[in-house]
């Protein structure tokens, strides 16, 4: 059994065509800092024929929806896990903010991709995107704010507006990285800058910019 | 003279072709919730020939840059005025947040337009956009944070990151209005919702979500 296990670990399964196309799309969007990447570029990057996009995803729309699914999976699972934990609401918010910023750091196009998929396709497709990817987050904010209010930890903030407060603040460093470049001369959000951003976002959400004794 | 004045007030000057094309572009972008609006639609909305875009602006890029100029003019002038006022830094930040949200409420495409113009054109054009429209805001945040720190009113926040904190939070309700629609069933940000958003953004920036005695 030990020998079998060693062999399993040595032989890495090649990524499936599906996974390679998703990763190629993700890399292409990062490199272009844009959602509009040609299928031919994606296929070339994956080393596959562009016709496989139709085979695996039914077309480019399906590819984009599958990418949204891939990129949000961990974040949504973590949020569900957080909600179930026996910790203060402020701590849940803190962990969630850090998780979101890490997600946007990995997939800086993600917020724009979500908005694009809510703007395109049939009404049913848009609503399905919202039900699957937005509403779990919205529901979590309802719970966190309600629990935070109940123990007197939170102010009377509106959880619906908090959704826009949080997503906007966590995302903008990544969706507006051209501002970082042309205004501040910084071309990459490295780990140190990302950690600094997490710290500042957490401080502002929990305590604001005013000093404790101001 | 009284008669002359009355006549002047009665006879409203027709908007110039230039102003009508700018306003038509603005309205078209709002209606489409998208920056990609065809010149033919813009011209039809303005009641003018599309060839006038080249005449007035040199082309579509020039039209978009002129729209950015038009839409940010008041906000940049207000910011300069704010900086010169003899009030606390926290009050300057509060007024600035309200002014920005009002601006995004009027021109919900504005943040996306800024990013688009920083992603397109020559390096010189991009840098000119940043120098003209971003750097005055960045410089104002440096001053407000420095002054707020000096009198012990502010925490040790990074003004560079504060730029992304502020723009992201103020803009997202407007650039992601599809989320408001498909997640919450709200199709228009009316004045009451806008005021509520201003209140919540100001509270979070100044004091955070934690209750004063939490």
Tab-separated table of C-alpha atoms in Angstrom:
chain	number	residue	atom	x	y	z
A	1	UNK	CA	0.000	0.000	0.000
A	2	UNK	CA	2.895	2.332	0.821
A	3	UNK	CA	4.343	1.654	-2.654
A	4	UNK	CA	0.994	2.282	-4.326
A	5	UNK	CA	0.556	5.559	-2.471
A	6	UNK	CA	4.028	6.758	-3.515
A	7	UNK	CA	3.213	6.043	-7.152
A	8	UNK	CA	-0.102	7.928	-6.912
A	9	UNK	CA	1.701	10.953	-5.553
A	10	UNK	CA	4.388	10.881	-8.240
A	11	UNK	CA	2.022	10.631	-11.165
A	12	UNK	CA	0.161	13.904	-11.337
A	13	UNK	CA	-3.043	13.644	-13.325
A	14	UNK	CA	-2.978	16.038	-16.292
A	15	UNK	CA	-5.504	18.842	-15.924
A	16	UNK	CA	-8.655	18.115	-17.904
A	17	UNK	CA	-9.371	20.112	-21.048
A	18	UNK	CA	-12.213	21.783	-19.153
A	19	UNK	CA	-9.937	22.898	-16.308
A	20	UNK	CA	-7.233	24.044	-18.733
A	21	UNK	CA	-9.684	26.231	-20.663
A	22	UNK	CA	-10.958	27.800	-17.425
A	23	UNK	CA	-7.438	28.511	-16.198
A	24	UNK	CA	-6.407	29.909	-19.599
A	25	UNK	CA	-9.416	32.254	-19.537
A	26	UNK	CA	-8.532	33.384	-16.022
A	27	UNK	CA	-4.896	34.051	-16.951
A	28	UNK	CA	-5.880	35.862	-20.163
A	29	UNK	CA	-8.307	38.149	-18.292
A	30	UNK	CA	-5.670	38.939	-15.664
A	31	UNK	CA	-3.039	39.713	-18.283
A	32	UNK	CA	-5.371	41.903	-20.338
A	33	UNK	CA	-6.978	43.484	-17.241
A	34	UNK	CA	-10.117	43.075	-19.317
A	35	UNK	CA	-12.994	40.618	-19.701
A	36	UNK	CA	-12.959	40.802	-23.499
A	37	UNK	CA	-10.389	38.176	-24.435
A	38	UNK	CA	-10.733	36.358	-27.789
A	39	UNK	CA	-11.534	32.639	-27.684
A	40	UNK	CA	-8.592	32.049	-30.039
A	41	UNK	CA	-6.195	33.494	-27.413
A	42	UNK	CA	-7.758	31.362	-24.688
A	43	UNK	CA	-7.506	28.187	-26.789
A	44	UNK	CA	-3.879	28.932	-27.750
A	45	UNK	CA	-2.979	29.521	-24.099
A	46	UNK	CA	-4.630	26.214	-23.127
A	47	UNK	CA	-2.972	24.389	-26.043
A	48	UNK	CA	-6.407	23.237	-27.214
A	49	UNK	CA	-8.718	23.755	-30.157
A	50	UNK	CA	-11.203	26.637	-29.696
A	51	UNK	CA	-14.011	24.269	-30.780
A	52	UNK	CA	-13.645	22.539	-27.402
A	53	UNK	CA	-15.201	25.607	-25.737
A	54	UNK	CA	-18.478	24.637	-27.367
A	55	UNK	CA	-17.960	20.982	-26.401
A	56	UNK	CA	-17.266	21.632	-22.718
A	57	UNK	CA	-19.286	24.799	-22.045
A	58	UNK	CA	-21.801	25.155	-24.885
A	59	UNK	CA	-20.159	28.463	-25.881
A	60	UNK	CA	-18.375	31.500	-24.472
A	61	UNK	CA	-21.245	32.472	-22.116
A	62	UNK	CA	-21.098	29.017	-20.565
A	63	UNK	CA	-17.321	29.316	-20.216
A	64	UNK	CA	-17.701	32.620	-18.355
A	65	UNK	CA	-20.393	31.232	-16.061
A	66	UNK	CA	-18.208	28.203	-15.282
A	67	UNK	CA	-15.300	30.530	-14.479
A	68	UNK	CA	-17.491	32.518	-12.079
A	69	UNK	CA	-18.464	29.215	-10.451
A	70	UNK	CA	-14.830	28.088	-10.167
A	71	UNK	CA	-13.556	31.382	-8.770
A	72	UNK	CA	-16.282	31.949	-6.164
A	73	UNK	CA	-16.533	28.351	-4.905
A	74	UNK	CA	-14.030	28.654	-2.031
A	75	UNK	CA	-15.265	32.044	-0.932
A	76	UNK	CA	-18.906	30.911	-0.741
A	77	UNK	CA	-17.941	27.731	1.138
A	78	UNK	CA	-15.841	29.743	3.611
A	79	UNK	CA	-18.716	32.152	4.186
A	80	UNK	CA	-21.086	29.297	5.009
A	81	UNK	CA	-18.468	27.859	7.370
A	82	UNK	CA	-17.986	31.279	9.023
A	83	UNK	CA	-21.698	31.698	9.653
A	84	UNK	CA	-21.780	28.395	11.522
A	85	UNK	CA	-18.855	29.317	13.795
A	86	UNK	CA	-19.372	30.331	17.413
A	87	UNK	CA	-17.517	33.662	17.238
A	88	UNK	CA	-18.536	37.306	17.453
A	89	UNK	CA	-20.205	38.914	14.400
A	90	UNK	CA	-17.354	41.450	14.190
A	91	UNK	CA	-14.887	38.577	13.880
A	92	UNK	CA	-17.000	36.990	11.137
A	93	UNK	CA	-16.991	40.281	9.240
A	94	UNK	CA	-13.227	40.596	9.711
A	95	UNK	CA	-12.540	37.095	8.337
A	96	UNK	CA	-14.967	37.638	5.476
A	97	UNK	CA	-13.274	40.909	4.451
A	98	UNK	CA	-9.859	39.219	4.391
A	99	UNK	CA	-11.252	36.270	2.410
A	100	UNK	CA	-12.871	38.561	-0.157
A	101	UNK	CA	-9.712	40.607	-0.678
A	102	UNK	CA	-7.705	37.404	-1.104
A	103	UNK	CA	-10.235	36.211	-3.670
A	104	UNK	CA	-10.078	39.492	-5.618
A	105	UNK	CA	-6.276	39.369	-5.415
A	106	UNK	CA	-6.354	35.943	-7.067
A	107	UNK	CA	-9.075	36.852	-9.576
A	108	UNK	CA	-8.967	40.635	-10.075
A	109	UNK	CA	-11.569	40.450	-12.880
A	110	UNK	CA	-14.124	38.655	-10.685
A	111	UNK	CA	-16.340	41.570	-9.680
A	112	UNK	CA	-16.480	42.813	-13.286
A	113	UNK	CA	-17.290	39.277	-14.498
A	114	UNK	CA	-20.191	39.067	-12.056
A	115	UNK	CA	-21.601	42.399	-13.263
A	116	UNK	CA	-21.187	41.415	-16.932
A	117	UNK	CA	-23.079	38.149	-16.401
A	118	UNK	CA	-25.869	40.053	-14.633
A	119	UNK	CA	-26.100	42.394	-17.640
A	120	UNK	CA	-26.209	39.751	-20.372
A	121	UNK	CA	-28.345	36.748	-21.304
A	122	UNK	CA	-32.009	36.148	-20.575
A	123	UNK	CA	-33.806	37.420	-17.484
A	124	UNK	CA	-33.845	33.835	-16.183
A	125	UNK	CA	-30.080	33.455	-16.608
A	126	UNK	CA	-29.409	36.765	-14.846
A	127	UNK	CA	-31.695	35.859	-11.978
A	128	UNK	CA	-30.024	32.451	-11.679
A	129	UNK	CA	-26.590	34.137	-11.438
A	130	UNK	CA	-27.892	36.442	-8.686
A	131	UNK	CA	-29.607	33.605	-6.804
A	132	UNK	CA	-26.517	31.407	-6.902
A	133	UNK	CA	-23.669	33.905	-6.352
A	134	UNK	CA	-25.069	37.083	-4.785
A	135	UNK	CA	-27.932	36.016	-2.565
A	136	UNK	CA	-25.845	33.761	-0.278
A	137	UNK	CA	-23.602	36.771	0.426
A	138	UNK	CA	-26.586	39.071	0.928
A	139	UNK	CA	-28.179	36.531	3.295
A	140	UNK	CA	-24.939	36.225	5.275
A	141	UNK	CA	-24.807	40.003	5.783
A	142	UNK	CA	-28.397	39.941	7.057
A	143	UNK	CA	-27.413	37.343	9.668
A	144	UNK	CA	-24.143	38.998	10.689
A	145	UNK	CA	-25.775	42.437	11.088
A	146	UNK	CA	-28.802	41.011	12.912
A	147	UNK	CA	-26.599	39.044	15.346
A	148	UNK	CA	-24.224	42.001	15.768
A	149	UNK	CA	-27.159	44.285	16.560
A	150	UNK	CA	-28.692	41.742	18.957
A	151	UNK	CA	-25.607	41.666	21.197
A	152	UNK	CA	-25.091	45.442	20.926
A	153	UNK	CA	-21.848	45.011	19.025
A	154	UNK	CA	-22.964	46.688	15.768
A	155	UNK	CA	-24.474	50.035	14.885
A	156	UNK	CA	-27.786	50.169	13.034
A	157	UNK	CA	-26.294	49.559	9.577
A	158	UNK	CA	-28.398	48.433	6.619
A	159	UNK	CA	-27.205	44.966	5.495
A	160	UNK	CA	-28.351	45.619	1.919
A	161	UNK	CA	-26.189	48.722	1.657
A	162	UNK	CA	-23.411	46.952	3.549
A	163	UNK	CA	-23.224	44.556	0.598
A	164	UNK	CA	-22.241	47.457	-1.700
A	165	UNK	CA	-19.972	48.999	0.941
A	166	UNK	CA	-18.032	45.761	1.334
A	167	UNK	CA	-17.801	44.562	-2.263
A	168	UNK	CA	-16.918	48.040	-3.544
A	169	UNK	CA	-14.173	48.622	-1.011
A	170	UNK	CA	-12.645	45.139	-1.222
A	171	UNK	CA	-12.672	45.038	-5.017
A	172	UNK	CA	-11.593	48.488	-6.138
A	173	UNK	CA	-7.831	48.078	-5.617
A	174	UNK	CA	-8.025	45.199	-8.109
A	175	UNK	CA	-10.634	46.353	-10.633
A	176	UNK	CA	-8.960	49.760	-10.791
A	177	UNK	CA	-5.337	48.621	-10.795
A	178	UNK	CA	-4.706	51.054	-13.680
A	179	UNK	CA	-5.255	53.859	-11.155
A	180	UNK	CA	-2.583	52.306	-8.941
A	181	UNK	CA	-0.251	52.286	-11.933
A	182	UNK	CA	-0.828	55.743	-13.400
A	183	UNK	CA	-1.482	57.580	-10.152
A	184	UNK	CA	1.052	55.898	-7.855
A	185	UNK	CA	3.464	54.070	-10.187
A	186	UNK	CA	2.659	50.660	-8.622
A	187	UNK	CA	2.205	47.934	-11.242
A	188	UNK	CA	1.654	44.857	-9.044
A	189	UNK	CA	-0.363	44.324	-5.856
A	190	UNK	CA	2.155	42.106	-4.073
A	191	UNK	CA	1.454	40.155	-0.884
A	192	UNK	CA	2.707	42.943	1.373
A	193	UNK	CA	0.423	45.539	-0.240
A	194	UNK	CA	-2.496	43.105	-0.168
A	195	UNK	CA	-1.975	42.499	3.573
A	196	UNK	CA	-1.766	46.246	4.169
A	197	UNK	CA	-5.018	46.670	2.247
A	198	UNK	CA	-6.719	43.963	4.320
A	199	UNK	CA	-5.585	45.689	7.541
A	200	UNK	CA	-6.850	49.090	6.446
A	201	UNK	CA	-10.191	47.778	5.142
A	202	UNK	CA	-10.790	45.837	8.365
A	203	UNK	CA	-9.908	48.889	10.485
A	204	UNK	CA	-12.206	51.184	8.509
A	205	UNK	CA	-15.121	48.760	8.611
A	206	UNK	CA	-14.804	47.986	12.284
A	207	UNK	CA	-13.619	51.287	13.727
A	208	UNK	CA	-13.535	53.972	11.049
A	209	UNK	CA	-10.732	56.431	10.382
A	210	UNK	CA	-11.279	58.409	13.591
A	211	UNK	CA	-8.842	57.711	16.422
A	212	UNK	CA	-10.416	56.024	19.464
A	213	UNK	CA	-10.081	59.183	21.546
A	214	UNK	CA	-10.870	61.666	18.750
B	1	UNK	CA	-32.603	97.544	-18.080
B	2	UNK	CA	-35.349	95.644	-16.270
B	3	UNK	CA	-36.999	94.943	-19.639
B	4	UNK	CA	-33.700	93.782	-21.159
B	5	UNK	CA	-33.077	91.425	-18.256
B	6	UNK	CA	-36.524	89.882	-18.568
B	7	UNK	CA	-35.918	89.230	-22.250
B	8	UNK	CA	-32.540	87.616	-21.532
B	9	UNK	CA	-34.171	85.264	-19.058
B	10	UNK	CA	-36.965	84.333	-21.422
B	11	UNK	CA	-34.755	83.492	-24.373
B	12	UNK	CA	-32.821	80.381	-23.431
B	13	UNK	CA	-29.772	79.847	-25.592
B	14	UNK	CA	-29.968	76.525	-27.448
B	15	UNK	CA	-27.352	74.049	-26.211
B	16	UNK	CA	-24.392	73.926	-28.552
B	17	UNK	CA	-23.887	70.850	-30.719
B	18	UNK	CA	-20.905	69.986	-28.543
B	19	UNK	CA	-22.941	70.099	-25.317
B	20	UNK	CA	-25.805	68.166	-26.909
B	21	UNK	CA	-23.481	65.356	-28.023
B	22	UNK	CA	-21.956	65.146	-24.536
B	23	UNK	CA	-25.364	65.010	-22.870
B	24	UNK	CA	-26.613	62.423	-25.391
B	25	UNK	CA	-23.560	60.244	-24.632
B	26	UNK	CA	-24.179	60.571	-20.908
B	27	UNK	CA	-27.850	59.651	-21.231
B	28	UNK	CA	-27.087	56.718	-23.557
B	29	UNK	CA	-24.500	55.299	-21.123
B	30	UNK	CA	-26.928	55.626	-18.221
B	31	UNK	CA	-29.732	53.943	-20.142
B	32	UNK	CA	-27.524	51.089	-21.355
B	33	UNK	CA	-25.669	50.816	-17.999
B	34	UNK	CA	-22.695	50.330	-20.302
B	35	UNK	CA	-19.899	52.415	-21.813
B	36	UNK	CA	-20.201	50.791	-25.234
B	37	UNK	CA	-22.862	52.879	-26.926
B	38	UNK	CA	-22.788	53.255	-30.739
B	39	UNK	CA	-22.035	56.718	-32.131
B	40	UNK	CA	-25.139	56.384	-34.316
B	41	UNK	CA	-27.320	56.098	-31.179
B	42	UNK	CA	-25.601	59.097	-29.611
B	43	UNK	CA	-26.054	61.209	-32.734
B	44	UNK	CA	-29.709	60.206	-33.083
B	45	UNK	CA	-30.356	61.076	-29.442
B	46	UNK	CA	-28.679	64.479	-29.944
B	47	UNK	CA	-30.576	65.047	-33.201
B	48	UNK	CA	-27.255	65.637	-34.976
B	49	UNK	CA	-25.142	63.981	-37.630
B	50	UNK	CA	-22.597	61.480	-36.270
B	51	UNK	CA	-19.905	63.192	-38.373
B	52	UNK	CA	-20.052	66.105	-35.910
B	53	UNK	CA	-18.337	63.891	-33.323
B	54	UNK	CA	-15.190	64.095	-35.412
B	55	UNK	CA	-15.694	67.837	-35.919
B	56	UNK	CA	-16.115	68.681	-32.227
B	57	UNK	CA	-14.001	65.989	-30.535
B	58	UNK	CA	-11.706	64.523	-33.199
B	59	UNK	CA	-13.389	61.122	-32.724
B	60	UNK	CA	-15.015	58.899	-30.116
B	61	UNK	CA	-11.970	58.873	-27.776
B	62	UNK	CA	-12.051	62.661	-27.679
B	63	UNK	CA	-15.783	62.578	-26.970
B	64	UNK	CA	-15.222	60.238	-24.014
B	65	UNK	CA	-12.390	62.366	-22.636
B	66	UNK	CA	-14.552	65.488	-22.941
B	67	UNK	CA	-17.368	63.706	-21.086
B	68	UNK	CA	-14.977	62.769	-18.254
B	69	UNK	CA	-13.938	66.420	-18.112
B	70	UNK	CA	-17.551	67.628	-18.031
B	71	UNK	CA	-18.675	65.134	-15.370
B	72	UNK	CA	-15.759	65.600	-12.945
B	73	UNK	CA	-15.477	69.379	-13.207
B	74	UNK	CA	-17.755	70.259	-10.275
B	75	UNK	CA	-16.391	67.537	-8.032
B	76	UNK	CA	-12.772	68.607	-8.558
B	77	UNK	CA	-13.644	72.280	-8.008
B	78	UNK	CA	-15.528	71.403	-4.791
B	79	UNK	CA	-12.577	69.371	-3.546
B	80	UNK	CA	-10.205	72.298	-4.076
B	81	UNK	CA	-12.657	74.561	-2.262
B	82	UNK	CA	-12.977	72.053	0.607
B	83	UNK	CA	-9.224	71.871	1.087
B	84	UNK	CA	-9.057	75.633	1.525
B	85	UNK	CA	-11.803	75.694	4.185
B	86	UNK	CA	-11.010	76.141	7.870
B	87	UNK	CA	-12.833	73.040	9.136
B	88	UNK	CA	-11.736	69.738	10.684
B	89	UNK	CA	-10.254	67.057	8.359
B	90	UNK	CA	-13.072	64.672	9.352
B	91	UNK	CA	-15.597	67.233	8.127
B	92	UNK	CA	-13.714	67.618	4.842
B	93	UNK	CA	-13.818	63.847	4.371
B	94	UNK	CA	-17.528	63.789	5.204
B	95	UNK	CA	-18.366	66.507	2.641
B	96	UNK	CA	-16.145	64.861	0.041
B	97	UNK	CA	-17.869	61.470	0.482
B	98	UNK	CA	-21.292	63.062	0.026
B	99	UNK	CA	-20.081	64.994	-3.038
B	100	UNK	CA	-18.626	61.861	-4.643
B	101	UNK	CA	-21.792	59.816	-4.093
B	102	UNK	CA	-23.867	62.642	-5.566
B	103	UNK	CA	-21.539	62.711	-8.574
B	104	UNK	CA	-21.803	58.927	-9.098
B	105	UNK	CA	-25.566	59.171	-8.669
B	106	UNK	CA	-25.658	61.711	-11.519
B	107	UNK	CA	-23.126	59.852	-13.685
B	108	UNK	CA	-23.214	56.171	-12.670
B	109	UNK	CA	-20.829	55.221	-15.504
B	110	UNK	CA	-18.144	57.688	-14.375
B	111	UNK	CA	-15.806	55.350	-12.479
B	112	UNK	CA	-15.914	52.815	-15.332
B	113	UNK	CA	-15.247	55.603	-17.858
B	114	UNK	CA	-12.183	56.700	-15.903
B	115	UNK	CA	-10.820	53.135	-15.827
B	116	UNK	CA	-11.524	52.655	-19.547
B	117	UNK	CA	-9.631	55.819	-20.467
B	118	UNK	CA	-6.693	54.711	-18.305
B	119	UNK	CA	-6.631	51.376	-20.168
B	120	UNK	CA	-6.762	52.762	-23.725
B	121	UNK	CA	-4.742	55.125	-25.895
B	122	UNK	CA	-1.047	55.924	-25.731
B	123	UNK	CA	0.978	55.916	-22.515
B	124	UNK	CA	1.069	59.723	-22.711
B	125	UNK	CA	-2.722	59.958	-22.988
B	126	UNK	CA	-3.226	57.605	-20.047
B	127	UNK	CA	-0.753	59.504	-17.916
B	128	UNK	CA	-2.444	62.792	-18.841
B	129	UNK	CA	-5.819	61.386	-17.716
B	130	UNK	CA	-4.295	60.307	-14.384
B	131	UNK	CA	-2.494	63.626	-13.880
B	132	UNK	CA	-5.610	65.634	-14.594
B	133	UNK	CA	-8.375	63.612	-12.922
B	134	UNK	CA	-6.818	61.265	-10.355
B	135	UNK	CA	-3.823	63.070	-8.932
B	136	UNK	CA	-5.781	66.057	-7.556
B	137	UNK	CA	-7.913	63.591	-5.565
B	138	UNK	CA	-4.864	61.617	-4.430
B	139	UNK	CA	-3.154	64.855	-3.356
B	140	UNK	CA	-6.239	65.947	-1.421
B	141	UNK	CA	-6.281	62.654	0.519
B	142	UNK	CA	-2.603	63.151	1.412
B	143	UNK	CA	-3.438	66.570	2.872
B	144	UNK	CA	-6.593	65.492	4.695
B	145	UNK	CA	-4.893	62.455	6.270
B	146	UNK	CA	-1.751	64.432	7.181
B	147	UNK	CA	-3.806	67.208	8.815
B	148	UNK	CA	-6.089	64.687	10.529
B	149	UNK	CA	-3.070	62.837	11.923
B	150	UNK	CA	-1.429	66.096	13.030
B	151	UNK	CA	-4.345	67.085	15.280
B	152	UNK	CA	-4.818	63.489	16.517
B	153	UNK	CA	-8.203	63.200	14.846
B	154	UNK	CA	-7.300	60.379	12.426
B	155	UNK	CA	-5.812	56.932	12.790
B	156	UNK	CA	-2.628	56.051	10.893
B	157	UNK	CA	-4.367	55.284	7.590
B	158	UNK	CA	-2.501	55.157	4.291
B	159	UNK	CA	-3.834	57.927	1.998
B	160	UNK	CA	-2.928	55.933	-1.123
B	161	UNK	CA	-5.060	52.991	-0.001
B	162	UNK	CA	-7.728	55.403	1.260
B	163	UNK	CA	-8.168	56.481	-2.372
B	164	UNK	CA	-9.269	52.931	-3.295
B	165	UNK	CA	-11.310	52.552	-0.096
B	166	UNK	CA	-13.264	55.723	-0.852
B	167	UNK	CA	-13.771	55.438	-4.604
B	168	UNK	CA	-14.695	51.747	-4.366
B	169	UNK	CA	-17.244	52.248	-1.624
B	170	UNK	CA	-18.833	55.392	-3.054
B	171	UNK	CA	-19.079	54.017	-6.589
B	172	UNK	CA	-20.206	50.422	-6.193
B	173	UNK	CA	-23.908	51.050	-5.605
B	174	UNK	CA	-23.947	52.736	-9.025
B	175	UNK	CA	-21.512	50.669	-11.095
B	176	UNK	CA	-23.140	47.488	-9.800
B	177	UNK	CA	-26.754	48.591	-9.973
B	178	UNK	CA	-27.561	45.242	-11.646
B	179	UNK	CA	-26.795	43.622	-8.285
B	180	UNK	CA	-29.308	45.947	-6.654
B	181	UNK	CA	-31.848	44.853	-9.246
B	182	UNK	CA	-31.344	41.074	-9.288
B	183	UNK	CA	-30.434	40.624	-5.643
B	184	UNK	CA	-32.810	43.115	-3.993
B	185	UNK	CA	-35.394	43.936	-6.678
B	186	UNK	CA	-34.545	47.660	-6.612
B	187	UNK	CA	-34.333	49.160	-10.095
B	188	UNK	CA	-33.661	52.826	-9.327
B	189	UNK	CA	-31.431	54.533	-6.756
B	190	UNK	CA	-33.850	57.295	-5.771
B	191	UNK	CA	-32.935	60.315	-3.649
B	192	UNK	CA	-33.980	58.637	-0.400
B	193	UNK	CA	-31.776	55.592	-1.050
B	194	UNK	CA	-28.909	57.828	-2.136
B	195	UNK	CA	-29.146	59.825	1.115
B	196	UNK	CA	-29.266	56.610	3.111
B	197	UNK	CA	-26.155	55.420	1.282
B	198	UNK	CA	-24.348	58.701	2.012
B	199	UNK	CA	-25.214	58.368	5.724
B	200	UNK	CA	-23.992	54.787	5.947
B	201	UNK	CA	-20.771	55.441	3.988
B	202	UNK	CA	-19.973	58.478	6.167
B	203	UNK	CA	-20.655	56.509	9.353
B	204	UNK	CA	-18.473	53.580	8.266
B	205	UNK	CA	-15.594	55.829	7.199
B	206	UNK	CA	-15.662	57.953	10.306
B	207	UNK	CA	-16.683	55.479	13.001
B	208	UNK	CA	-16.923	51.963	11.566
B	209	UNK	CA	-19.738	49.493	12.119
B	210	UNK	CA	-18.927	48.901	15.797
B	211	UNK	CA	-21.155	50.677	18.300
B	212	UNK	CA	-19.408	53.386	20.320
B	213	UNK	CA	-19.531	51.296	23.488
B	214	UNK	CA	-18.899	47.906	21.825
